[in-house]
Amino acid sequence: MSEDRKSTEKSAATNLYWTWCREGHSDPALGAYLEKETWGSHHAGRMKHTPVAYLSAEFGLHESFAIYSGGLGVLAGDHLKSASDLGVPMIGVGLFYREGYFVQSLDAKGWQEERYERADPQEMGLAAVEVDGVPLRVTIPTRAGAIHAQVWRVEVGRASLLLLDTDVPENSEDDRALTKRLYGGNDRTRIRQELVLGVGGLRALRAMGVRPSVIHLNEGHSAFAVLELLAEAIEAGQSKEEALEDVGARVLFTTHTPVAAGHDRFSPPLALEHLEPWIERTGMTREELLGLGRQDPAQEDETFCMTVLALKIAHRANGVSFLHGRVSRRMWKGLWPERALRDVPIGHITNGVHVPTWMSPRAQRFFEERVDPSAEVHRPEAWAAAASFEDADLWSLRQALRRDLIGEVRRLAADQAEARGENPAIVDAMQGALDERALLIGFARRFATYKRAALVLQDTDLLDAIVNDPERPVNFVFAGKAHPRDEGGKRLLQRVFEVSRDPRFVGKVVCLSNYDMALGRTLTRGVDLWLNNPRRPLEASGTSGQKAVLNGVLNCSILDGWWAEGFDGENGFAIGDGEVQRDPRLQDRRDADALLDVLREEVVPLFFDRPGGLPKGWLARIKRAYVTLAWRFSAERMVRDYATSGYLPAGGVQLSDPR
C-alpha cells in the first residue's frame, strides 16, 4: 500500500478504532466516546466486572493487523467493535500470528503466490500484559510437553483484545512456530494451536483476575476452553453432572460452517496425547472424555470433533442465518436422535457488519446531513428517512463513490500489471480500466470453490455480448484469496485472471490481487452491484453484501445465507428461486443461466432506464435496501441479539425492556 493511501485511510472515520489502538487513550475523541451512555450501561452494568469472553481463532480489526483470513475474522472484529459501541462488557481472546495470513500476488499466468511478512507487536499497538509487574506467561500441559505463551493486549474502544503468542524462549522450535501463521501446519499444529487458544486464553483471563460470566466460542477452534472450565468446576467440588450443567449454562457457541469437512477433527491417539491432563483433572475415563467430542461415544474409531464438543456442552448454540440454523440442525441431529428435527437445540442469530467501519465517510456525511445523528444504527428508525432521499442527491453520492472506485482500481491494476512484468499495452489498458458509463459489478471474497467465482464467466460469448454492449456496457471487478492449500480455489482465481486478459475483456473484467480489508472497503463502496453466487445452502451467512448495502450498492445473489431472509423482491435482485439440485453440475448450469438471465432482463435494463437523466427505478431499490436491510444486518443489532438471548441471561440479568 502506498504511503498516500495509508495516510488517507488513517484519517478516515472508518479507522477511528484503529487510531485508538495505535495511539492509546490520548485521543480526545476516545474520551468523549467512553463517557457516552450506552445500551449496555443501562442493561449490562452488572457484567462490568464479569465480562463476556469472546474466543476466536482470528480477528479482523484492520488490514494492517493481519491476523484474519476472511469473513470469520472480520466478523469477530466487527463483533468486538459493536460490543464496544453498545457498551456490552467484552474481552476478545485470540492468537497473535507473527506472520499472519499471507500477502497475495498473481504471476504472469494468474497463479496465486504467497508471501509472509513478520509483524512487530509494538508497531501494531500491542502491549505486553503484566501481572504484579511481571510479563504474563501461561502454560498449557500436554503429554508431549508443556506449551508456553506470552499475552499481548490491545484496547478497542470500551472492549479489549488479548492475543496469545508462543514465540517465547521456553518453547521448543516447533512450539514457538505454533502462532507463526494463521491456519498453517498439520493436525498436530492445529490441535496445539487450539489448546493455546481455548485453555491458554482462559488461563490468561484467570491470571489477570478476570472472571467471565459468559464464554462465547466463535466457531469450534476454541472449544477446549470447556474442558478447562469442567476441570475447574470438578476441582472446586462439583460432581461431573453438576459441572456439566454449570459450565454449559455459561457457554454460548456459534457455528459458521455448513460443510461437514470444515469442522476440526482429530484422531483418537492425537487427542489423547494432548488431553491426558484433563482426563486426570476431571476424573473421567479416556472413553468418557473422547466421547464428549464424538457423535457416537461408543464408536472407538470416531474422531474427536471440536464442534461436537462445543455442541454437547454449550446450552446455547446458533448458526449465523435463518437458513444456516436449519442446515445446522439437520447436520447435527445425530447428537439428539430422540428429538424431532425442529427441536434440535441450535438456533440462529444472523451476522451483521459494523456500520462505522464499512460505511464510507462520504456516505456517513450524506446521512448525517439528512438523519437525526442521535439515531442508533441497529434501529429501523435510523434508516427510515432514506425512503424520502432526493433522487438527484442519492445519485450524486453514488457517482462520487464510483469515481473513487475507478481511480483506485486503475491505480492498483496498473501497478500490479507492471509488477508482474506484463507488456506495456496491458499496463496502459489497466490505467484506463473500467468504462465510466458502465454498470460496475463487484465480486470479492474468499476463493473457495463453493463460492463459484467464475460462474458468470462460463460462457464468454454471452459475457462478451453483455460487457461490450455499446449502449449498455457492463464491467466487472474481481478480487479474493484462495487458501494456500486449496488448488481448486487457485484454479478458479487463475480462470478469472485468464478471462481478464482475453482481448475482448481487457480493462473491462479486472482481477485484482492481495484482497484485504482495505480493498474490501473500496469495492463494497464503489461498485453499483454486488455479486454473490454460492452453491446453496453452503453459504452460512456472508457479510460482504451487507457492507455494500451501507454504501447504496445493490445486491444480486443466490438465495442463500443472509440474502435468503433479506431479499424482499424490491431491495435488490435474486439469482434463481432457491431450488437445490442433487447434481452439483446441474446446479451450476442452472444457476449460471439464472445469473445471466437476471443481469440481462432485470439488472441492466433497470440501471440504464433513466427518464430525466436519473435511474429512478434503480434508486428506488437503493432506498428500499437502506430501509429494510441496513439496520437489520448491522453488527450492532447482532450483538444486541446475542446479549438479550444469551449474554445477559447467562450472566443472571433479566431485561424488563430490552430496547
XYZ file of C-alpha atoms in Angstrom:
659
model
C 0.000 0.000 0.000
C 1.358 3.449 -0.863
C 2.140 5.999 1.865
C -0.523 8.302 0.380
C -3.129 5.560 0.727
C -2.050 4.791 4.293
C -2.429 8.455 5.206
C -5.818 8.723 3.553
C -7.101 5.565 5.213
C -5.854 6.504 8.683
C -7.625 9.852 8.551
C -10.911 8.256 7.568
C -13.626 7.863 10.171
C -13.775 4.163 9.453
C -10.403 3.714 11.174
C -11.158 5.588 14.377
C -10.908 2.361 16.362
C -7.538 1.570 14.887
C -6.267 5.081 15.608
C -7.188 4.445 19.221
C -5.468 1.064 19.208
C -2.273 2.587 17.848
C -2.235 5.815 19.849
C -3.696 4.741 23.169
C -6.076 6.824 25.249
C -4.694 10.266 24.336
C -7.173 10.948 21.531
C -9.869 13.417 22.724
C -12.446 11.625 20.603
C -11.867 8.475 22.637
C -12.554 10.278 25.903
C -15.859 11.604 24.594
C -16.739 8.159 23.236
C -16.019 6.411 26.542
C -18.101 8.901 28.532
C -21.257 8.403 26.463
C -24.129 6.465 27.941
C -24.820 3.231 26.096
C -27.378 0.491 25.765
C -25.070 -1.683 27.826
C -24.685 0.867 30.598
C -28.437 0.570 31.139
C -28.799 -3.186 30.710
C -25.411 -4.842 31.273
C -23.900 -2.758 34.061
C -23.799 -5.768 36.378
C -21.469 -7.518 33.928
C -18.806 -4.790 34.080
C -16.568 -6.909 36.308
C -17.624 -10.222 34.781
C -17.445 -9.504 31.037
C -18.179 -11.735 28.089
C -15.069 -13.600 26.928
C -15.270 -13.873 23.140
C -12.857 -16.538 21.855
C -11.980 -16.648 18.159
C -9.080 -18.016 16.105
C -8.899 -14.782 14.100
C -9.834 -11.120 14.462
C -10.087 -8.632 11.596
C -9.793 -5.171 13.126
C -7.871 -3.509 10.299
C -5.837 -4.519 7.271
C -2.559 -3.590 8.969
C -3.367 -6.088 11.738
C -3.144 -9.217 9.579
C -4.420 -11.897 11.961
C -7.505 -12.659 9.882
C -8.071 -14.612 6.675
C -11.600 -13.706 5.692
C -15.186 -13.459 6.844
C -14.841 -15.252 10.189
C -12.103 -12.907 11.384
C -13.712 -9.744 10.050
C -16.959 -10.813 11.717
C -15.090 -11.241 15.008
C -13.541 -7.788 14.677
C -16.924 -6.245 13.915
C -18.417 -8.119 16.873
C -15.817 -6.651 19.225
C -16.232 -3.107 17.889
C -20.011 -3.278 18.123
C -19.867 -4.608 21.680
C -17.779 -1.534 22.439
C -20.325 0.783 20.797
C -23.203 -0.822 22.689
C -21.317 -0.857 25.978
C -21.567 -4.638 26.357
C -18.561 -5.588 28.532
C -16.384 -7.867 26.400
C -12.829 -9.162 26.137
C -11.795 -10.835 22.911
C -9.289 -13.685 23.085
C -7.272 -14.829 20.085
C -3.796 -15.742 18.868
C -1.020 -13.396 17.756
C 0.223 -14.742 14.436
C 3.695 -13.279 13.901
C 3.409 -13.759 10.143
C -0.363 -13.533 9.970
C -2.112 -14.558 6.794
C -0.247 -14.341 3.508
C 0.342 -11.402 1.208
C -1.023 -12.448 -2.183
C 0.294 -11.772 -5.660
C -0.506 -13.292 -9.052
C 2.191 -14.336 -11.503
C 2.090 -13.590 -15.231
C -0.212 -16.588 -15.752
C -2.556 -15.657 -12.924
C -1.376 -18.315 -10.468
C -1.536 -17.264 -6.822
C 1.757 -16.785 -4.973
C 2.010 -16.363 -1.204
C 4.448 -14.280 0.796
C 4.576 -13.888 4.573
C 5.722 -10.775 6.427
C 6.797 -10.791 10.064
C 4.966 -8.327 12.297
C 6.288 -6.299 15.208
C 3.789 -6.296 18.102
C 4.814 -2.856 19.352
C 4.353 -1.315 15.905
C 0.892 -2.855 15.845
C -0.096 -1.146 19.072
C 0.115 -4.248 21.282
C 1.218 -4.015 24.911
C 2.580 -6.954 26.890
C 0.243 -7.925 29.724
C 1.913 -7.803 33.121
C 0.741 -9.220 36.437
C 2.438 -7.725 39.513
C 4.992 -6.102 37.239
C 5.984 -9.370 35.551
C 5.132 -10.205 31.905
C 2.327 -12.746 31.928
C 3.053 -16.270 30.701
C 0.502 -19.048 30.624
C 1.338 -22.748 30.446
C -0.723 -25.457 28.799
C 0.287 -29.020 29.720
C 0.232 -31.923 27.279
C 1.702 -35.405 27.389
C 4.115 -34.293 24.651
C 5.384 -31.365 26.709
C 4.036 -28.072 28.028
C 3.303 -25.127 25.733
C 4.062 -21.611 26.975
C 2.518 -18.394 25.697
C 3.027 -14.695 26.235
C -0.069 -12.483 26.385
C -0.488 -9.223 24.478
C -3.321 -6.750 24.824
C -4.873 -4.003 22.726
C -7.814 -1.785 23.619
C -10.618 -1.445 21.080
C -12.787 1.351 22.405
C -14.514 0.013 25.516
C -13.522 -3.560 24.654
C -10.165 -5.311 24.928
C -8.438 -7.983 22.868
C -5.953 -10.470 24.317
C -3.632 -12.297 21.945
C -1.531 -15.318 22.920
C 1.926 -15.722 21.406
C 4.004 -18.926 21.644
C 7.183 -17.377 20.184
C 8.912 -17.397 23.584
C 12.261 -18.943 24.666
C 10.627 -21.502 26.962
C 9.154 -23.367 23.968
C 10.708 -25.814 21.524
C 11.247 -24.540 17.989
C 8.108 -26.342 16.835
C 6.008 -24.803 19.582
C 7.477 -21.343 19.026
C 6.093 -21.622 15.495
C 2.567 -22.575 16.616
C 1.356 -18.985 16.366
C 3.556 -18.137 13.406
C 0.888 -18.344 10.697
C -2.874 -18.401 10.574
C -4.235 -21.820 9.517
C -0.832 -23.273 8.739
C 0.638 -26.685 9.577
C -0.938 -30.097 10.048
C -3.377 -31.635 12.542
C -0.737 -31.663 15.261
C -0.125 -27.957 14.766
C -3.848 -27.277 14.772
C -4.665 -29.148 17.981
C -1.831 -27.425 19.816
C -2.907 -24.029 18.485
C -6.426 -24.704 19.675
C -5.234 -25.710 23.136
C -3.374 -22.410 23.350
C -6.498 -20.524 22.255
C -9.076 -22.294 24.413
C -7.136 -23.353 27.512
C -4.406 -20.722 27.348
C -6.947 -17.984 26.731
C -8.981 -18.960 29.775
C -5.862 -19.198 31.927
C -4.749 -15.751 30.801
C -8.089 -14.314 31.914
C -7.806 -16.084 35.266
C -4.261 -14.794 35.806
C -5.457 -11.262 35.121
C -8.223 -11.623 37.693
C -10.984 -11.659 35.066
C -13.908 -13.961 35.810
C -16.118 -14.003 32.703
C -19.819 -14.555 33.250
C -20.147 -15.920 29.704
C -17.755 -17.725 27.361
C -18.674 -17.185 23.705
C -16.965 -19.681 21.407
C -16.816 -18.231 17.890
C -16.546 -21.482 15.908
C -15.144 -24.748 17.282
C -11.464 -23.738 17.263
C -11.694 -22.518 20.869
C -13.823 -25.343 22.290
C -11.043 -26.745 24.511
C -11.966 -23.905 26.869
C -14.926 -26.006 28.031
C -12.591 -28.789 29.213
C -10.693 -26.274 31.320
C -13.976 -24.979 32.751
C -15.126 -28.513 33.554
C -11.827 -29.305 35.283
C -12.056 -26.122 37.370
C -15.608 -26.903 38.438
C -14.812 -30.508 39.402
C -11.687 -29.452 41.300
C -13.895 -26.970 43.191
C -16.022 -29.869 44.437
C -18.767 -30.268 41.882
C -19.770 -33.658 40.549
C -19.327 -34.332 36.840
C -23.050 -33.867 36.306
C -23.111 -30.594 38.243
C -20.047 -29.341 36.389
C -21.568 -30.126 33.003
C -24.724 -28.239 33.947
C -22.908 -25.255 35.432
C -20.403 -24.895 32.596
C -22.996 -25.429 29.888
C -25.121 -22.615 31.286
C -22.192 -20.195 30.882
C -21.103 -21.195 27.374
C -22.530 -19.909 24.100
C -21.391 -21.498 20.840
C -21.654 -20.085 17.319
C -21.036 -22.376 14.355
C -20.244 -20.871 10.944
C -19.655 -23.962 8.828
C -22.426 -25.790 6.891
C -19.952 -28.272 5.379
C -19.080 -31.374 7.411
C -15.476 -31.391 6.185
C -14.980 -27.864 7.535
C -15.144 -28.899 11.200
C -11.888 -29.684 13.000
C -11.457 -33.377 13.816
C -8.526 -35.142 15.466
C -7.622 -38.817 15.599
C -8.122 -40.531 18.988
C -4.345 -41.019 19.559
C -3.614 -37.365 18.797
C -6.465 -36.215 21.018
C -5.350 -38.426 23.912
C -1.752 -37.232 23.598
C -2.944 -33.710 24.249
C -5.948 -34.164 26.538
C -4.495 -36.537 29.143
C -4.165 -33.737 31.770
C -7.908 -33.074 31.621
C -8.686 -36.773 31.975
C -6.731 -36.704 35.219
C -8.220 -33.431 36.466
C -11.848 -34.345 35.742
C -11.646 -37.967 36.825
C -13.168 -39.037 33.517
C -12.078 -42.163 31.748
C -10.439 -41.831 28.361
C -13.624 -43.093 26.751
C -15.758 -40.544 28.615
C -13.613 -37.602 27.611
C -13.242 -38.709 23.996
C -16.995 -39.273 23.957
C -17.551 -35.562 24.525
C -16.140 -34.986 21.052
C -17.868 -37.892 19.312
C -21.329 -38.100 17.869
C -21.406 -41.753 18.974
C -19.322 -42.082 22.161
C -19.224 -45.876 21.792
C -17.597 -45.686 18.348
C -13.930 -46.080 19.265
C -12.517 -45.170 15.869
C -14.598 -41.989 15.524
C -12.513 -38.826 15.505
C -12.690 -36.144 18.192
C -14.639 -33.200 16.734
C -14.345 -29.710 18.186
C -17.835 -28.738 17.041
C -19.336 -31.808 18.713
C -17.525 -30.922 21.939
C -18.947 -27.404 21.869
C -22.481 -28.544 20.977
C -22.556 -31.194 23.704
C -21.525 -28.741 26.412
C -22.994 -25.347 25.487
C -26.604 -24.743 26.480
C -26.901 -22.086 23.788
C -25.831 -22.742 20.203
C -26.619 -20.938 16.990
C -25.968 -20.740 13.295
C -25.403 -17.406 11.598
C -28.533 -17.058 9.461
C -32.036 -18.492 9.474
C -31.174 -20.947 6.696
C -27.866 -21.897 8.299
C -29.652 -22.627 11.577
C -31.898 -25.059 9.714
C -28.933 -26.642 7.914
C -27.060 -26.988 11.218
C -29.983 -28.698 12.925
C -30.090 -31.227 10.126
C -26.304 -31.666 10.117
C -26.034 -32.330 13.867
C -29.362 -34.039 14.595
C -27.459 -37.267 15.334
C -26.378 -35.723 18.647
C -30.051 -35.691 19.692
C -31.544 -38.780 17.985
C -34.600 -38.772 20.220
C -35.653 -35.266 19.175
C -37.631 -34.075 16.190
C -35.576 -32.008 13.764
C -37.328 -28.803 14.776
C -36.390 -29.440 18.427
C -32.640 -29.796 17.890
C -31.230 -27.063 20.180
C -29.439 -24.958 17.569
C -30.987 -21.602 16.803
C -29.752 -18.736 14.687
C -28.542 -15.162 15.027
C -27.858 -13.697 11.614
C -24.491 -11.999 11.150
C -24.162 -8.262 10.672
C -21.430 -5.724 9.948
C -20.015 -2.827 11.950
C -21.534 0.263 10.340
C -18.777 2.837 11.118
C -16.123 0.508 9.687
C -17.842 -0.311 6.408
C -19.899 2.778 5.584
C -17.758 5.190 3.581
C -17.023 8.647 5.010
C -18.891 10.122 2.015
C -21.997 8.075 2.806
C -21.702 8.848 6.515
C -21.626 12.594 5.817
C -24.555 12.212 3.421
C -26.647 10.545 6.130
C -25.543 12.909 8.902
C -26.901 15.831 6.870
C -30.297 14.162 6.478
C -30.855 11.902 9.506
C -31.085 12.561 13.236
C -27.487 11.993 14.427
C -28.720 10.511 17.709
C -30.464 7.647 15.884
C -28.947 4.262 16.694
C -27.852 2.199 13.701
C -29.471 -1.019 14.959
C -32.930 0.556 14.982
C -35.203 0.746 11.903
C -35.966 4.412 12.504
C -32.304 5.301 11.945
C -32.674 4.378 8.274
C -36.331 5.186 7.598
C -35.504 8.654 6.267
C -33.719 7.053 3.293
C -37.127 6.442 1.719
C -37.503 10.176 1.129
C -33.991 10.997 -0.101
C -33.988 13.127 -3.233
C -33.090 11.034 -6.274
C -30.592 13.589 -7.571
C -28.782 13.737 -4.215
C -28.551 9.958 -3.885
C -27.351 9.579 -7.489
C -24.716 12.259 -6.872
C -23.436 10.276 -3.868
C -23.292 7.092 -5.901
C -21.445 8.819 -8.746
C -18.839 10.173 -6.336
C -18.286 6.723 -4.840
C -17.975 5.255 -8.356
C -15.316 7.826 -9.260
C -13.360 6.967 -6.123
C -13.506 3.280 -7.030
C -12.498 3.734 -10.655
C -9.474 5.799 -9.720
C -8.303 3.285 -7.133
C -8.906 0.240 -9.356
C -6.969 1.832 -12.197
C -4.012 2.579 -9.925
C -3.955 -0.872 -8.353
C -4.491 -2.765 -11.615
C -1.730 -0.858 -13.396
C 0.710 -1.228 -10.500
C 0.047 -4.961 -10.270
C 0.368 -5.496 -14.030
C 3.669 -3.626 -14.050
C 4.962 -5.631 -11.076
C 4.151 -8.850 -12.981
C 6.192 -7.620 -15.931
C 3.232 -7.593 -18.299
C 3.605 -5.842 -21.614
C 3.184 -2.044 -21.756
C -0.084 -2.323 -23.671
C -1.678 -4.205 -20.764
C -0.316 -1.687 -18.241
C -1.756 1.155 -20.344
C -5.109 -0.646 -20.550
C -5.173 -1.032 -16.770
C -4.514 2.693 -16.333
C -7.743 3.284 -18.242
C -9.650 0.296 -16.836
C -13.416 0.418 -16.272
C -15.766 2.307 -18.525
C -17.145 5.284 -16.604
C -20.506 4.756 -18.339
C -20.719 1.075 -17.417
C -22.674 -0.767 -14.785
C -19.912 -1.803 -12.361
C -20.285 -5.253 -10.777
C -18.066 -6.403 -7.921
C -17.185 -9.883 -6.682
C -14.662 -10.125 -3.837
C -14.366 -12.788 -1.148
C -12.503 -15.942 -0.204
C -11.984 -18.045 -3.341
C -13.456 -21.278 -2.013
C -14.810 -23.482 -4.782
C -18.390 -23.473 -3.482
C -18.492 -19.682 -3.883
C -18.151 -20.224 -7.666
C -16.265 -17.039 -8.528
C -16.202 -17.895 -12.238
C -19.927 -18.695 -12.583
C -20.629 -15.599 -14.666
C -17.626 -16.372 -16.889
C -18.712 -19.833 -18.048
C -19.983 -18.682 -21.445
C -17.589 -15.997 -22.630
C -19.553 -15.360 -25.833
C -22.619 -14.406 -23.824
C -20.393 -12.453 -21.447
C -18.963 -10.583 -24.454
C -22.448 -9.530 -25.503
C -23.158 -8.187 -22.012
C -19.820 -6.489 -21.345
C -19.407 -4.913 -24.762
C -22.940 -3.700 -25.411
C -22.263 -0.224 -26.884
C -25.421 1.267 -25.379
C -25.456 -0.523 -22.016
C -21.908 -1.680 -21.117
C -21.177 -3.791 -18.036
C -17.791 -4.114 -16.305
C -16.624 -6.492 -13.555
C -14.053 -6.241 -10.768
C -12.900 -9.465 -9.055
C -10.670 -9.951 -6.017
C -10.081 -12.656 -3.439
C -7.633 -15.082 -1.900
C -7.607 -18.864 -2.117
C -6.268 -20.842 0.847
C -2.625 -21.788 0.144
C -3.566 -25.489 0.019
C -6.783 -25.037 -1.986
C -5.776 -25.968 -5.523
C -9.366 -25.733 -6.740
C -9.719 -22.209 -5.408
C -6.428 -21.224 -7.036
C -7.608 -22.581 -10.374
C -10.793 -20.510 -10.108
C -8.716 -17.419 -9.451
C -6.494 -18.223 -12.407
C -9.565 -18.654 -14.611
C -10.793 -15.168 -13.655
C -7.353 -13.740 -14.446
C -7.275 -15.510 -17.823
C -10.645 -14.027 -18.793
C -9.408 -10.602 -17.715
C -6.590 -10.952 -20.286
C -8.898 -12.048 -23.120
C -8.702 -9.214 -25.688
C -12.484 -8.824 -25.505
C -12.357 -8.074 -21.788
C -9.070 -6.301 -21.063
C -9.837 -3.324 -18.828
C -13.486 -4.373 -18.607
C -13.088 -7.504 -16.477
C -10.474 -6.619 -13.853
C -8.817 -9.130 -11.500
C -7.034 -7.547 -8.517
C -4.640 -9.357 -6.190
C -3.946 -9.066 -2.452
C -7.527 -8.780 -1.282
C -7.702 -7.386 2.263
C -9.985 -5.208 4.386
C -8.814 -2.035 2.613
C -9.640 -3.390 -0.832
C -12.877 -4.791 0.540
C -13.886 -1.309 1.690
C -13.004 0.181 -1.696
C -15.052 -2.342 -3.666
C -18.117 -2.509 -1.414
C -18.332 1.274 -1.541
C -17.865 1.977 -5.210
C -19.409 -0.689 -7.430
C -23.055 -0.486 -8.456
C -23.921 -4.144 -7.926
C -22.507 -6.723 -5.512
C -22.491 -10.255 -6.903
C -22.697 -13.366 -4.731
C -23.337 -16.809 -6.211
C -22.503 -19.619 -3.761
C -23.855 -23.110 -4.198
C -26.907 -23.120 -1.901
C -27.012 -23.947 1.012
C -23.249 -23.741 1.600
C -23.053 -20.019 2.417
C -23.641 -19.886 6.154
C -24.290 -16.158 6.132
C -21.945 -13.972 4.086
C -21.374 -10.358 5.103
C -19.742 -8.618 2.138
C -23.132 -7.800 0.641
C -24.232 -6.293 3.946
C -21.265 -3.899 3.735
C -22.299 -2.955 0.207
C -25.819 -2.025 1.366
C -24.411 0.713 3.621
C -22.990 2.497 0.577
C -26.002 2.313 -1.706
C -24.773 -0.754 -3.601
C -27.460 -3.237 -4.623
C -27.059 -6.990 -4.138
C -27.558 -9.673 -6.767
C -27.296 -13.008 -5.024
C -28.279 -16.627 -4.774
C -30.972 -17.008 -2.101
C -28.522 -18.350 0.461
C -27.186 -17.148 3.804
C -28.358 -13.700 4.859
C -29.889 -12.899 1.443
C -32.430 -15.696 1.792
C -34.026 -13.715 4.628
C -33.100 -10.201 3.477
C -34.374 -10.146 -0.112
C -37.970 -8.934 -0.448
C -38.272 -8.568 -4.225
C -37.716 -4.796 -4.224
C -34.396 -4.253 -2.383
C -32.010 -5.988 -4.795
C -32.023 -8.977 -7.127
C -32.237 -12.758 -6.691
C -30.437 -15.352 -8.812
C -32.826 -18.261 -9.319
C -35.569 -19.328 -6.971
C -33.627 -21.151 -4.241
C -34.252 -24.610 -5.675
C -31.407 -27.047 -4.938
C -30.432 -29.822 -7.370
C -28.868 -33.099 -6.235
C -26.262 -32.950 -9.002
C -23.833 -30.029 -8.363
C -23.010 -29.795 -12.063
C -26.687 -29.387 -12.931
C -26.989 -26.854 -10.119
C -24.094 -24.848 -11.518
C -25.513 -24.838 -15.059
C -28.941 -23.724 -13.886
C -27.521 -21.034 -11.623
C -25.223 -19.744 -14.373
C -28.214 -19.441 -16.707
C -30.264 -17.756 -13.991
C -27.452 -15.293 -13.303
C -27.161 -14.261 -16.939
C -30.945 -14.022 -17.179
C -31.293 -11.685 -14.202
C -28.452 -9.500 -15.473
C -29.904 -9.183 -18.986
C -33.593 -8.999 -18.100
C -33.653 -7.087 -14.805
C -30.386 -5.550 -13.656
C -29.036 -3.944 -16.833
C -32.380 -2.538 -18.085
C -33.166 -1.003 -14.689
C -29.732 0.618 -14.338
C -29.844 2.220 -17.773
C -33.515 3.257 -17.692
C -33.031 6.970 -16.970
C -36.063 9.160 -17.562
C -34.933 12.716 -16.995
C -31.322 11.525 -16.689
C -31.785 9.597 -13.450
C -32.234 5.798 -12.959
C -35.308 6.243 -10.797
C -36.155 2.548 -10.553
C -32.585 1.724 -9.529
C -32.554 4.480 -6.910
C -35.887 3.261 -5.537
C -34.288 -0.124 -4.872
C -31.319 1.519 -3.138
C -33.708 3.394 -0.847
C -35.639 0.211 -0.172
C -32.374 -1.595 0.647
C -31.388 1.075 3.164
C -34.787 0.982 4.866
C -35.161 -2.805 5.027
C -31.573 -4.085 5.326
C -29.104 -1.602 6.839
C -30.320 -1.765 10.448
C -31.308 -5.410 10.312
C -27.887 -6.619 9.181
C -25.773 -4.357 11.359
C -23.380 -5.914 13.855
C -24.919 -3.649 16.488
C -28.243 -5.470 16.001
C -26.373 -8.803 16.001
C -24.540 -8.122 19.284
C -27.720 -6.863 20.906
C -29.403 -10.135 19.905
C -26.534 -12.119 21.435
C -26.782 -10.007 24.578
C -30.530 -10.312 25.070
C -30.795 -14.001 24.194
C -27.501 -15.258 25.615
C -25.075 -12.973 27.408
C -27.439 -11.309 29.837
C -29.490 -14.403 30.786
C -26.292 -16.412 31.278
C -24.939 -13.569 33.404
C -28.057 -13.545 35.573
C -29.512 -10.323 34.135
C -33.226 -10.068 33.446
C -34.386 -7.416 30.964
C -37.642 -5.604 31.559
C -37.301 -3.556 28.367
C -34.523 -4.764 26.013
C -34.872 -1.755 23.702
